[in-house]
Coordinates of C-alpha atoms and ligand atoms in Angstrom, one line a residue:
X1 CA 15.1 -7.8 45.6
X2 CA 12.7 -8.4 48.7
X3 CA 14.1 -5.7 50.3
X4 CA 13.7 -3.5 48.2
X5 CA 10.3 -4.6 47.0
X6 CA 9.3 -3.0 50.2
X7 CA 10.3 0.4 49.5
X8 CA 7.1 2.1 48.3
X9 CA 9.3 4.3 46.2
X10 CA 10.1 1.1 44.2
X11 CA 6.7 -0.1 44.1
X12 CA 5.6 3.1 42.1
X13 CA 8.6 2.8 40.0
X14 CA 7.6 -0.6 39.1
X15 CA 3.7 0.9 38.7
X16 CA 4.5 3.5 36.8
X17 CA 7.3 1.1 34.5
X18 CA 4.4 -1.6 34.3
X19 CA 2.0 1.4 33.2
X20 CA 4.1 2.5 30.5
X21 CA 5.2 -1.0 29.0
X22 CA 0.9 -1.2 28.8
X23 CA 0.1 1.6 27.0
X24 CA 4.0 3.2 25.4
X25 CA 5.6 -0.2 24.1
X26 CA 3.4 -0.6 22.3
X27 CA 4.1 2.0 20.1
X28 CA 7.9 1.7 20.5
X29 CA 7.7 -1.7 19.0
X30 CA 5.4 -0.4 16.5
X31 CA 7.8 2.4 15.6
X32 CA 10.7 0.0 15.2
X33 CA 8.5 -1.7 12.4
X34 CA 7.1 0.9 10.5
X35 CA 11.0 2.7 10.7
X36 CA 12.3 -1.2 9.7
X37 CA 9.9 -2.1 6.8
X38 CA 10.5 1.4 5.3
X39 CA 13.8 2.1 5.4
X40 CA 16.1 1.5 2.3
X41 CA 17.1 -1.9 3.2
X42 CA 13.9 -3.2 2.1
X43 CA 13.9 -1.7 -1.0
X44 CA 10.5 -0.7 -1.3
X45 CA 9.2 -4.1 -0.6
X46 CA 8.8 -4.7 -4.4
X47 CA 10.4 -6.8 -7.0
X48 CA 13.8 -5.3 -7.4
X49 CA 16.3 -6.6 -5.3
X50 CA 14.0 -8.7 -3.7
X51 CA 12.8 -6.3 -1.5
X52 CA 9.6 -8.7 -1.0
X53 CA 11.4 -11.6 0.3
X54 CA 14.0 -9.0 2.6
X55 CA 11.0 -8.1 4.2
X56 CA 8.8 -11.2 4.5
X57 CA 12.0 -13.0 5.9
X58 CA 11.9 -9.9 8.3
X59 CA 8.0 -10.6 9.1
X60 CA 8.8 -14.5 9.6
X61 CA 11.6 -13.8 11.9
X62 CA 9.0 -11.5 14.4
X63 CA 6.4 -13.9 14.0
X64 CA 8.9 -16.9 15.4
X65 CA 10.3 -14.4 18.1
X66 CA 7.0 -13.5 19.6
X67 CA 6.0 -17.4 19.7
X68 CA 3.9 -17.8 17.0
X69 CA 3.2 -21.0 15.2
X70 CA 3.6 -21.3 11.5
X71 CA 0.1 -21.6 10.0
X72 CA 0.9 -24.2 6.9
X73 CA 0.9 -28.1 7.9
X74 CA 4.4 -28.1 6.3
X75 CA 6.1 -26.3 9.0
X76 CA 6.6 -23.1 7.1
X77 CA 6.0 -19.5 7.4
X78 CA 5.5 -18.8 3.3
X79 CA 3.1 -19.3 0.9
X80 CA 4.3 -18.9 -2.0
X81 CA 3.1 -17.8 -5.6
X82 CA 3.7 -16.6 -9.1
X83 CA 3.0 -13.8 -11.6
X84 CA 4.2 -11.4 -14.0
X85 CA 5.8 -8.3 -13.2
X86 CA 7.4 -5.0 -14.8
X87 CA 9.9 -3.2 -13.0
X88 CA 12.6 -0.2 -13.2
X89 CA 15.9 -1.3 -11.6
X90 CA 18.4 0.5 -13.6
X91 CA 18.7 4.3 -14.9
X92 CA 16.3 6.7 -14.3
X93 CA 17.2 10.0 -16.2
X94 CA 15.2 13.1 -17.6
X95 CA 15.9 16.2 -18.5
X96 CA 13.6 18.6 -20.1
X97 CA 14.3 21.1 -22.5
X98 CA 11.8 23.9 -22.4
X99 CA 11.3 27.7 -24.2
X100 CA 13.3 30.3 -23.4
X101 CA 15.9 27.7 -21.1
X102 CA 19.5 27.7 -22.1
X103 CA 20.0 24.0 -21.0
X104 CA 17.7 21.1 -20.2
X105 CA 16.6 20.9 -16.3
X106 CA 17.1 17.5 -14.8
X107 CA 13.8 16.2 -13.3
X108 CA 14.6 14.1 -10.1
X109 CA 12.5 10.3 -10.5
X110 CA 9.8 10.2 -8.2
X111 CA 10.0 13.4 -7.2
X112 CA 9.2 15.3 -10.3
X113 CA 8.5 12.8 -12.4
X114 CA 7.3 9.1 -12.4
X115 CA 6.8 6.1 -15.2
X116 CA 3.3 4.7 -15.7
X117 CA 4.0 1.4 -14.0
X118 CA 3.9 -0.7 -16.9
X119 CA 6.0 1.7 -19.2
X120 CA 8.7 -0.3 -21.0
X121 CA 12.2 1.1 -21.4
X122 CA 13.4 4.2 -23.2
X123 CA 16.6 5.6 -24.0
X124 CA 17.2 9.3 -26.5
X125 CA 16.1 12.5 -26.8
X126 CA 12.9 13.7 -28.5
X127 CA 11.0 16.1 -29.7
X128 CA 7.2 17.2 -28.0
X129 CA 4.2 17.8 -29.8
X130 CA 1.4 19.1 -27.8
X131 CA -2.0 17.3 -27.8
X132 CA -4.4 20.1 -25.8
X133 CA -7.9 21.5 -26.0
X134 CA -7.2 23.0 -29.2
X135 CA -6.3 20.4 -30.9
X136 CA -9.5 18.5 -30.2
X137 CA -11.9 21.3 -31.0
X138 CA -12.9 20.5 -34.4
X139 CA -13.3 16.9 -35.5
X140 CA -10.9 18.0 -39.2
X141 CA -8.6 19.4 -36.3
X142 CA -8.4 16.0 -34.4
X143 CA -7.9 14.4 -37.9
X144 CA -5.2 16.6 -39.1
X145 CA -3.1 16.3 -35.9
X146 CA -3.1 12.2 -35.8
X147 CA -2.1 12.5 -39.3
X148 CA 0.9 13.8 -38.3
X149 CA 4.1 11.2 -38.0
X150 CA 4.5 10.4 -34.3
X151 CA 6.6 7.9 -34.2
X152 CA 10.0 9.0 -33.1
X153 CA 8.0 11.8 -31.1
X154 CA 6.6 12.1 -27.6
X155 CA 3.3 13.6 -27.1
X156 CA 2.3 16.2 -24.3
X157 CA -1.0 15.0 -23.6
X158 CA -2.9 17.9 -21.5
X159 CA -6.7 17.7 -21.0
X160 CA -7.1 20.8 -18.9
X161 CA -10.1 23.0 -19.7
X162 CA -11.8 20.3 -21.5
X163 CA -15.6 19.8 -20.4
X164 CA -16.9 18.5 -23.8
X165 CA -17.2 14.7 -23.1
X166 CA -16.0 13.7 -26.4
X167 CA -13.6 15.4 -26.8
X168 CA -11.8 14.1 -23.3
X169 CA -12.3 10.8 -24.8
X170 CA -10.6 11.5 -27.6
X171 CA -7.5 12.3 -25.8
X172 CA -8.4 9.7 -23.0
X173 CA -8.2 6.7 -25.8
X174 CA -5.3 7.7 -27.5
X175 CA -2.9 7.5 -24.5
X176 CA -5.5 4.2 -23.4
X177 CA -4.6 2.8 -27.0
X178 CA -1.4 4.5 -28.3
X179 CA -0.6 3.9 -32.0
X180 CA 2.2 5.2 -34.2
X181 CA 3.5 7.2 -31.3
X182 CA 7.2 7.3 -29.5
X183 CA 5.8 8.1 -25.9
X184 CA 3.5 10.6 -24.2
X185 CA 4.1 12.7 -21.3
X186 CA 1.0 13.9 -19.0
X187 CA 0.6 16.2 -16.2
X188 CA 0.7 13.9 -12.4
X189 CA -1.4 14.3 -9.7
X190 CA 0.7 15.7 -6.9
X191 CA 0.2 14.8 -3.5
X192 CA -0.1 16.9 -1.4
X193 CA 2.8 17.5 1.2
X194 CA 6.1 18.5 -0.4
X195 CA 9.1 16.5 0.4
X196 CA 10.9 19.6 0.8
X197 CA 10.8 23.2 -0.6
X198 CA 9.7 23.4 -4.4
X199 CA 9.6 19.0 -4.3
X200 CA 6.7 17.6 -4.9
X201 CA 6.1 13.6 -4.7
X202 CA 4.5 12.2 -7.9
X203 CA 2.2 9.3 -7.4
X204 CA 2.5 6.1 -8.9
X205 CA -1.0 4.3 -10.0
X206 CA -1.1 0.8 -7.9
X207 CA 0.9 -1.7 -10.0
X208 CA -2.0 -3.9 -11.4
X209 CA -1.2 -2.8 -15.0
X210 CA 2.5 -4.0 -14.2
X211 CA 1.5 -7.4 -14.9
X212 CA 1.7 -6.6 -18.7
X213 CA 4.6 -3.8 -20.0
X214 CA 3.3 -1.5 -22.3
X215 CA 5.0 -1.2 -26.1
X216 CA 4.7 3.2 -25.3
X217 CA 6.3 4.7 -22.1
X218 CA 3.9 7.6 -20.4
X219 CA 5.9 9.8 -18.4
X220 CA 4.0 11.6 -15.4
X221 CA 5.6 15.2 -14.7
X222 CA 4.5 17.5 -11.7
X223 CA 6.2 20.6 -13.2
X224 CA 4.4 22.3 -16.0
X225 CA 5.5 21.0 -19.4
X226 CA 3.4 23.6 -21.4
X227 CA 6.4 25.1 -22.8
X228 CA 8.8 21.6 -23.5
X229 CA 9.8 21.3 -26.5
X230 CA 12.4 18.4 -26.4
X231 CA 13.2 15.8 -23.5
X232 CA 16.3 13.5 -23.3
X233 CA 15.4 9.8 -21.5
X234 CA 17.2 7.2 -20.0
X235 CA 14.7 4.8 -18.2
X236 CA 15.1 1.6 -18.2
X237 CA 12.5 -1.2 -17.3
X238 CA 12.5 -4.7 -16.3
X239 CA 9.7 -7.5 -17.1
X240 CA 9.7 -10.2 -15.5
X241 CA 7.8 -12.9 -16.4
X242 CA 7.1 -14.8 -13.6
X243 CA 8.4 -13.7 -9.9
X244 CA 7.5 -15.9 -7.3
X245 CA 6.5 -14.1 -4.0
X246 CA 4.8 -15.1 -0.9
X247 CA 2.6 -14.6 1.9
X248 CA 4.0 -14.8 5.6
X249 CA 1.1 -16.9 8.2
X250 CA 1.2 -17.4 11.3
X251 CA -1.2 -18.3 14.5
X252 CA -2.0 -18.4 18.0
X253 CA -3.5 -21.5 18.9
X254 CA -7.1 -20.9 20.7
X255 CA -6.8 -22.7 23.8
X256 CA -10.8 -23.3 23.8
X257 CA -11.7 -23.7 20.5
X258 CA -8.9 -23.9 18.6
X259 CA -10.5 -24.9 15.2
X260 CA -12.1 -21.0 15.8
X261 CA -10.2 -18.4 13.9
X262 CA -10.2 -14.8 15.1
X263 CA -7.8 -13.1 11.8
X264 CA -6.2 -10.1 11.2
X265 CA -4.2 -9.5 7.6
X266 CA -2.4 -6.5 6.7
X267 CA -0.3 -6.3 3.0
X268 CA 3.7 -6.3 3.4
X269 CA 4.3 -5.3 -0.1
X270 CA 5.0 -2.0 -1.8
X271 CA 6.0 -0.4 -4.8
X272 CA 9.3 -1.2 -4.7
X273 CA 12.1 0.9 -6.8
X274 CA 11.3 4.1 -9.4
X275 CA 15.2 3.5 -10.9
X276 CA 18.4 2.6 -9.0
X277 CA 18.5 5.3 -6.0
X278 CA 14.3 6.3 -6.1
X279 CA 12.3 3.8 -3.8
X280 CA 8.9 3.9 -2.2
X281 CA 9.0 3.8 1.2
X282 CA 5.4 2.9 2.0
X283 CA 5.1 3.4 5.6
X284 CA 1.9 4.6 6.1
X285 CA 0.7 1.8 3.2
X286 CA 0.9 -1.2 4.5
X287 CA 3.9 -1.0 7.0
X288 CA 1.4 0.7 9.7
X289 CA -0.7 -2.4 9.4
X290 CA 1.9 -5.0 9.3
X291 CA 3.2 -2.9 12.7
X292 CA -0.4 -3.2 14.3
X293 CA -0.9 -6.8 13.6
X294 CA 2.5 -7.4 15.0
X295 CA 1.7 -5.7 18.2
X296 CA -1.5 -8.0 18.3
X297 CA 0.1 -10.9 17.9
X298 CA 2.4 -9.9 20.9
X299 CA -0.3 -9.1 23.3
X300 CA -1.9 -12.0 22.5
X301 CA 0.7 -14.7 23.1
X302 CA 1.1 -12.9 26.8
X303 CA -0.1 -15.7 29.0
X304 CA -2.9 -13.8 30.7
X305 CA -4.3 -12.6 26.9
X306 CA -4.8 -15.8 25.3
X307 CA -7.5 -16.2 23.1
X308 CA -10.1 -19.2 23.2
X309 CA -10.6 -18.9 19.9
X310 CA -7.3 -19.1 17.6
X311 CA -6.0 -16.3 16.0
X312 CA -4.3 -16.0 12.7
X313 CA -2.4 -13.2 11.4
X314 CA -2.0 -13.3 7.3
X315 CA 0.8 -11.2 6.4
X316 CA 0.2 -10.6 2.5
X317 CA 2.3 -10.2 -0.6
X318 CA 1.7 -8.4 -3.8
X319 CA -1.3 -6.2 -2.7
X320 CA -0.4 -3.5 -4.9
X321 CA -0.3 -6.0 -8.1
X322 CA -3.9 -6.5 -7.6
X323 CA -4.6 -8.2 -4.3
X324 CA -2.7 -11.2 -5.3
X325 CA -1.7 -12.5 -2.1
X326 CA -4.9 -12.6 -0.5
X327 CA -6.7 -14.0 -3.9
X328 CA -3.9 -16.9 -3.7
X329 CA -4.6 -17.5 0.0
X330 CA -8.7 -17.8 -0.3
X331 CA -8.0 -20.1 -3.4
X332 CA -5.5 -22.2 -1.7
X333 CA -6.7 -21.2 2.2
X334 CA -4.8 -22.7 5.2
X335 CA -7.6 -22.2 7.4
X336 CA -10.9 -23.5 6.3
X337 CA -13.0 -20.6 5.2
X338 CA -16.0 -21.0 7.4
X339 CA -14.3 -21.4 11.0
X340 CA -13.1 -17.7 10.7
X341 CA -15.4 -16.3 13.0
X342 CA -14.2 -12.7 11.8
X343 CA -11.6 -11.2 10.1
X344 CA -10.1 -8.0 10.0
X345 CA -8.3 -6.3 7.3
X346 CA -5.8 -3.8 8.2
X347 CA -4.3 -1.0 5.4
X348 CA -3.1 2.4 6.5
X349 CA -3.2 2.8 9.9
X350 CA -0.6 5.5 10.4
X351 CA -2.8 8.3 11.4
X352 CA -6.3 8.5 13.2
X353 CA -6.6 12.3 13.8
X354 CA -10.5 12.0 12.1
X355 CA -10.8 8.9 13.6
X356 CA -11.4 5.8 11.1
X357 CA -13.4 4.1 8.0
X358 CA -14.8 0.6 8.4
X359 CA -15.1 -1.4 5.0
X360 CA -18.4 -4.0 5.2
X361 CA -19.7 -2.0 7.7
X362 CA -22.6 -2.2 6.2
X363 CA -22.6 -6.1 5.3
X364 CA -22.1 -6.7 9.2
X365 CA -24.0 -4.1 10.7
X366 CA -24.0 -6.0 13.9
X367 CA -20.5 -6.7 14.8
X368 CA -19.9 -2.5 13.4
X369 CA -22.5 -1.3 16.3
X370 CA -20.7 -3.5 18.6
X371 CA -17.3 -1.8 17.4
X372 CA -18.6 2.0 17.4
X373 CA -20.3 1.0 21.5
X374 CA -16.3 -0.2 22.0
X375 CA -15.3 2.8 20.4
X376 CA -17.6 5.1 22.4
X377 CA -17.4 3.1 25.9
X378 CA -13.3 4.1 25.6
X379 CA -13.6 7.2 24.2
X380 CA -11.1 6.2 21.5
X381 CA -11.6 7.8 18.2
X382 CA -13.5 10.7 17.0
X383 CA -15.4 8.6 14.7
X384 CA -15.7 5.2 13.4
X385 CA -17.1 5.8 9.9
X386 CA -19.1 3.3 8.0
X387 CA -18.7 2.5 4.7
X388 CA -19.8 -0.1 2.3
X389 CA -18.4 -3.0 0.5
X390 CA -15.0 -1.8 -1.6
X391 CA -13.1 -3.4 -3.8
X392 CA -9.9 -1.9 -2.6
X393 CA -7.8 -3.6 -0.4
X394 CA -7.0 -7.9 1.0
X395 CA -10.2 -8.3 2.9
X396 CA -11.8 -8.4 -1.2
X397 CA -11.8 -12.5 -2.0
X398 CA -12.9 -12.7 1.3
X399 CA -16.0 -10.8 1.4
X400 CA -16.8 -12.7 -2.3
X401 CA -16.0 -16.3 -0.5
X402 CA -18.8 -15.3 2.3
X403 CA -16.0 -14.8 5.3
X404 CA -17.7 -11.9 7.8
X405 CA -14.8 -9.0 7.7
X406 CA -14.0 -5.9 8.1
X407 CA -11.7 -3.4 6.4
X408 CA -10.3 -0.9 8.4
X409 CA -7.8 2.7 7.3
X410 CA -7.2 5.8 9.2
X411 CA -8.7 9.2 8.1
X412 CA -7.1 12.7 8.7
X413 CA -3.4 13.8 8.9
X414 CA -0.6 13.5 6.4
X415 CA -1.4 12.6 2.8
X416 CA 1.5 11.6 1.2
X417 CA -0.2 8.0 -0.7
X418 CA 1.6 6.3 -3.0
X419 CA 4.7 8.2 -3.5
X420 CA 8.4 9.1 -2.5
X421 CA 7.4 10.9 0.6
X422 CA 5.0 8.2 2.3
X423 CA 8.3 7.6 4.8
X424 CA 8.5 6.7 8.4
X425 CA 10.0 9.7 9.4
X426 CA 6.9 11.7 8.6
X427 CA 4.1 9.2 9.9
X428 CA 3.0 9.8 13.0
X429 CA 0.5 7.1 14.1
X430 CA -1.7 10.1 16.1
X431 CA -3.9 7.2 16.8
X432 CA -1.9 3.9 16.8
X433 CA -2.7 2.9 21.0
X434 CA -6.3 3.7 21.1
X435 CA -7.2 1.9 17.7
X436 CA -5.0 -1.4 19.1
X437 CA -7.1 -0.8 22.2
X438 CA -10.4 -0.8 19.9
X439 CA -9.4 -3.8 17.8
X440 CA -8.3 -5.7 21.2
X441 CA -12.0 -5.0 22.8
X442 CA -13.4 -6.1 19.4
X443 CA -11.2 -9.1 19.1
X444 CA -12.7 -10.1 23.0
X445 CA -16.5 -9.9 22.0
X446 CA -15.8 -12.3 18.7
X447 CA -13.6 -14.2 21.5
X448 CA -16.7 -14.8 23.5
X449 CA -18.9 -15.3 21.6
Ligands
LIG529 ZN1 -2.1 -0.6 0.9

């Protein structure tokens, strides 16, 4: 080894190797994450074969590996809690049968078609009445048409062309408060990159109307259904009524002030399962920010990183049901509320080509200058965008419980959201190293403080 040491060829090997472990690892590691959390195995990282616990026992595991220390007094990496929860484990069929078709076209679940999240299940073949523009034109002509019997009928709700207030609420309220009617089908809201030629991804609504299942199913379909007259469903839901999940916490003790707490959270959870074979990845949402806070967490328990302050890194469950996990931890918190010096919420990382959009940054207008200097002084992003308080993502309770935070998500590049398509294969984290660079030279100022 000494001998060779003195080769200068092998000193700029080992310069150039040291060089790339700095700024490429990085990224490798983070790749392995994002490609781990989304890939079947985890089922979506929702509530059907416990893709939740598959992949917090996956979070635990890096945590422990990298040398972390479980955050709860008990020794343990979960925190666990309860709620209410509809899901669609089983079949998943639809065909539609429209004018002027010999045969009904299959429509494949998630795809070209999606449930309303808290949809229960539904199995036969119906026939479609159309509720449209027309039929909400005259107030005798809105009468006559819920006259009609509906209740072994599904009903093509379709609000296009519509500006007349009232009359949108008319058709709003009677899919918001279904009565004496089978089921209603309504146009989705595609996202916009195809999974492949003539595919388009539907988008599920976040989950937070899962906690209570529905007595009417409302099927979302990206094709036009203008002209379907009949469709034949097999869909079958599941309700639970109480699932116990959990949070995954872990810390780096400070080795100056370790009651100090530096934090960084990012939501594990996802959709989960649209039927048996359909699942949603999620990569970009949250498996980009679970892959960022692991690759802090790995710098800092490098020797020559360690923080004065501690560090925790909050690894949240059941996001998507309404920011449950993070409401559970500020009720119940394992770090006392007011030590967090700052905390930073991270939720769609995975791209970064228009730079990103800071949450609070308004509410803590001092420690966002001090981020956009960082951001300028490294010539990181194109732009650190400011943005106001949003009740959108796990940095919520905390803001409310008076904890200084930030929220931060990527802008620009691929917009698959909520859907089939948001895969790993597809995201490419444009701007993955220089926003872990940012968040690092942010993390030293609060450090120093
Ligand atoms: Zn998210």
């Amino acid at each position: 080894m000494k001998s060779l040491a003195r080769s200068p060829h092998f000193l700029f090997a080992a310069l150039l190797l040291l060089q790339q472990s700095l700024h490429a690892q990085d990224k490798n590691y983070a790749r392995k994450i994002v490609d781990t959390l989304a890939s079947p195995a985890m089922h979506g990282r929702g509530y059907v074969m416990k893709g939740d616990k598959i992949a917090a026992d996956f979070i635990a595991a890096e945590f422990k590996k990298l040398g972390l220390k479980p955050l709860r007094e008990n020794g343990g990496w979960f925190q666990y809690f309860s709620f209410p929860i509809n899901t669609f484990p089983g079949n998943m069929t639809l065909q539609v049968q429209s004018k002027g078709r010999k045969k009904p076209d299959p429509l494949q679940p998630g795809e070209e078609f999606i449930l309303r999240s808290n949809s229960p299940s539904i199995k036969g073949t119906y026939q479609v009445i159309r509720a449209d523009k027309q039929a909400v034109a005259t107030e005798s002509g809105w009468q006559s048409f819920r006259e009609k019997d509906l209740r072994k009928k599904f009903v093509y709700v379709d609000t296009a062309g519509i500006s007349d207030k009232k009359q949108l609420r008319l058709l709003e309220d009677f899919v918001k408060y279904p009565r004496d009617v089978k089921g209603f089908i309504i146009p989705v809201r595609p996202s916009p990159i195809a999974l492949e030629e003539g595919h388009n991804c539907s988008r599920m609504l976040p989950l937070d109307l899962a906690q209570v299942q529905s007595t009417v199913p409302v099927i979302e379909i990206s094709a036009p259904a203008d002209s379907v007259t009949h469709i034949t469903i097999n869909a079958q839901a599941k309700y639970i009524k109480s699932y116990k999940s959990q949070n995954v916490l872990g810390y780096i003790p400070g080795s100056q002030y370790p009651d100090s707490f530096i934090v960084f959270t990012a939501h594990y959870d996802h959709l989960g399962h649209f039927g048996k074979t359909a699942y949603f990845p999620g990569a970009n949402d949250n498996a980009s920010g679970v892959a960022m806070m692991l690759n802090l967490a790995a710098h800092y328990m490098k020797p020559e990183n360690k923080p004065k302050c501690s560090i925790a890194f909050l690894a949240f469950g059941a996001e998507e049901v309404g920011l449950l996990g993070s409401r559970f931890f500020t009720e119940f918190p394992q770090i006392t509320l007011k030590n967090i010096r700052f905390l930073v919420n991270m939720d769609i990382l995975g791209t970064g080509d228009e730079g990103i959009t800071v949450v609070n940054a308004t509410l803590f207008s001092s420690e966002f200058k001090e981020m956009q200097r960082l951001n300028a002084q490294g010539s990181y992003l194109p732009q650190v965008k400011s943005r106001g308080k949003a009740w959108i993502s796990d940095h919520h309770f905390f803001t409310e419980k008076g904890v200084p935070c930030f929220y931060i998500y990527t802008l620009g590049g691929i917009k698959a959201y909520h859907d089939v398509c948001d895969r790993s294969q597809t995201l490419p984290l444009t701007k993955f190293d220089e926003i872990f660079l940012l968040l690092r030279d942010f993390t030293a100022v609060i450090d120093n403080r």
